[in-house]
Amino acid sequence: MQAQEQPEIRIKRLNPGKDGDLPLPRCMTPGSAGMDICAALDEDLAMAPGDIALVPTGLAMAIPQGFEVQVRPRSGLAIKQGVSLVNTPGTIDSDYRGEVKIGLINLSRETRTISRGDRIAQLIVGRVFQARLTETDSLDETERNGGGFGHTGV
Ligand SMILES: O=c1ccn([C@H]2C[C@H](O)[C@@H](COP(=O)(O)OP(=O)(O)OP(=O)(O)O)O2)c(=O)[nH]1
Ligand SMILES: [Mg+2]
């Protein structure tokens, strides 16, 4: 199958003087779906069990219309350390020009420390459609109809 055309995302360092040392989001292997994104923290962030923190990345971006960026947890951080995202997947809208921030949550029973430059999440680019909603008073019938929430068994 042909590789699809790569959308271009313009990305801006908000504090190039301070955060110029941090790498831009990047794929760690050639086939990675996600680009790992780093914490632009000035000092270590200690997260007690259950803590939520909005972590700066020092980055803003312009995503082309028709695309979104999802912010997803990194499995290693989540499974080994219990540090995940509180709103997963986070959504970066194509019209958002503010700083991309990462909502971390410490789901472990121990204090976890996040340091400057830590790869705290991954960005996945996806296509989105803005659907046209047509209000109606009747919907077509299906075999499933209203069945859901495990009606086929667990
Ligand atoms: O993990 C995230 C999620 C969101 N955002 C930014 C980009 C996104 O475009 C904006 C709004 O996100 P969302 O629509 O999920 O939040 P909301 O609570 O609906 O806010 P709004 O009313 O501003 O849309 O916040 C982030 O930086 N990181
Ligand atoms: Mg919103």
XYZ file of C-alpha atoms and ligand atoms in Angstrom:
183
model
C 0.000 0.000 0.000
C 1.221 3.494 -0.799
C 2.202 5.722 2.105
C -0.354 8.479 2.399
C 0.607 12.078 1.913
C 2.047 13.543 5.083
C 0.123 16.497 6.472
C 2.309 19.404 7.563
C 1.904 20.778 11.063
C 3.560 24.102 11.750
C 5.018 24.086 15.245
C 6.326 26.978 17.281
C 8.555 27.087 20.338
C 6.949 29.598 22.645
C 10.161 30.246 24.607
C 12.997 29.433 22.207
C 15.603 30.996 24.489
C 14.593 28.888 27.464
C 13.349 25.678 25.861
C 15.506 25.497 22.740
C 17.344 22.504 24.213
C 14.201 20.357 24.253
C 13.584 18.200 21.178
C 10.432 18.735 19.179
C 7.901 15.889 19.357
C 9.432 12.965 17.537
C 8.875 9.376 16.488
C 11.335 7.190 18.371
C 11.310 4.448 15.700
C 10.608 4.672 11.960
C 7.191 3.029 12.298
C 5.969 4.797 15.415
C 2.435 6.145 15.257
C 3.096 8.584 18.066
C 5.535 11.446 18.416
C 6.801 11.629 21.970
C 6.447 15.041 23.545
C 8.576 16.368 26.395
C 7.835 18.252 29.587
C 9.054 21.857 29.455
C 9.282 22.074 33.226
C 11.698 24.454 34.908
C 11.992 22.271 37.978
C 11.047 18.779 39.031
C 7.361 18.169 39.573
C 6.511 15.808 42.445
C 3.119 14.202 41.993
C 1.575 12.619 45.052
C -0.771 9.656 44.535
C -3.913 10.893 42.804
C -2.414 14.248 41.849
C -3.371 15.872 38.546
C -0.931 18.310 36.921
C -1.145 20.363 33.743
C 2.367 20.163 32.366
C 3.695 22.738 29.879
C 5.370 21.682 26.640
C 6.462 25.131 25.461
C 4.915 24.347 22.073
C 2.064 25.688 19.983
C 0.998 24.344 16.618
C -1.209 24.943 13.620
C -2.861 21.688 12.598
C -4.382 21.764 9.112
C -8.169 21.797 8.956
C -9.534 18.281 8.656
C -6.972 16.905 11.085
C -6.644 16.652 14.844
C -3.865 15.721 17.182
C -4.618 13.243 19.933
C -2.581 13.287 23.119
C -2.234 9.760 24.386
C -0.439 8.206 27.351
C 2.851 6.402 26.911
C 2.320 2.800 27.903
C 5.642 2.424 29.708
C 5.038 5.427 31.910
C 1.457 4.361 32.557
C 2.015 0.668 33.202
C 5.362 0.809 34.990
C 4.856 4.032 36.924
C 1.099 4.618 36.938
C 1.497 8.041 35.323
C -1.217 8.481 32.721
C -3.308 11.267 31.246
C -6.378 12.477 33.046
C -8.208 13.224 29.788
C -7.181 10.502 27.457
C -7.061 10.884 24.585
C -6.641 14.630 24.788
C -7.722 16.536 21.706
C -5.796 19.359 20.063
C -8.141 21.230 17.730
C -6.995 22.493 14.371
C -7.888 26.050 15.385
C -6.008 25.976 18.709
C -2.929 28.181 18.809
C -2.252 28.157 22.527
C 0.334 26.099 24.330
C -0.132 22.353 24.139
C -0.393 21.135 27.710
C -0.436 17.628 29.063
C -2.837 16.660 31.827
C -0.970 14.046 33.845
C -2.428 11.966 36.650
C -0.529 9.830 39.102
C -2.569 6.653 39.428
C 0.110 4.867 41.441
C 0.340 4.616 45.210
C 3.686 6.406 45.322
C 4.909 9.910 44.635
C 6.197 10.189 41.060
C 8.587 12.860 39.903
C 8.411 14.369 36.428
C 11.518 16.159 35.239
C 12.290 18.597 32.489
C 12.695 16.779 29.173
C 10.817 13.654 30.257
C 8.764 12.154 27.431
C 5.377 12.349 29.106
C 2.905 11.621 26.297
C 2.648 10.957 22.588
C 0.911 12.883 19.819
C -1.043 11.057 17.136
C -2.282 12.876 14.068
C -5.701 11.868 12.807
C -8.242 12.853 10.212
C -11.508 14.275 11.463
C -14.788 15.017 9.760
C -17.193 17.670 10.911
C -20.430 15.819 10.346
C -23.668 17.461 9.298
C -26.347 16.475 11.821
C -29.783 15.995 10.323
C -32.535 15.852 12.922
C -35.148 13.173 12.330
C -37.956 11.425 14.240
C -37.269 7.956 12.847
C -34.112 5.890 12.430
C -33.650 2.755 10.325
C -33.879 -0.575 12.174
C -30.881 -2.860 12.630
C -30.288 -6.325 14.071
C -28.678 -4.687 17.117
C -31.218 -1.897 17.429
C -30.942 -0.633 21.012
C -28.801 -3.488 22.297
C -25.510 -2.430 23.818
C -23.423 -2.368 26.956
C -22.692 -6.097 26.754
C -26.001 -7.364 25.393
C -24.078 -9.888 23.252
C -22.450 -11.297 26.395
C -19.211 -10.466 28.110
O -4.625 17.342 26.457
C -4.967 18.440 25.988
C -6.279 18.712 25.598
C -6.577 19.971 25.106
N -5.614 20.917 24.954
C -5.929 22.220 24.360
C -6.002 22.101 22.856
C -7.463 21.998 22.577
O -7.755 22.482 21.273
C -8.035 22.857 23.669
C -9.433 22.517 24.048
O -9.493 21.160 24.389
P -10.903 20.443 24.615
O -11.843 20.781 23.514
O -10.618 19.011 24.883
O -11.346 21.080 26.008
P -12.671 21.868 26.401
O -12.825 21.666 27.837
O -13.805 21.479 25.488
O -12.222 23.368 26.136
P -12.749 24.398 25.030
O -14.038 24.887 25.560
O -11.686 25.456 24.992
O -12.876 23.660 23.725
O -7.188 22.653 24.801
C -4.293 20.647 25.317
O -3.406 21.477 25.182
N -4.018 19.421 25.825
Mg -13.738 21.759 23.339
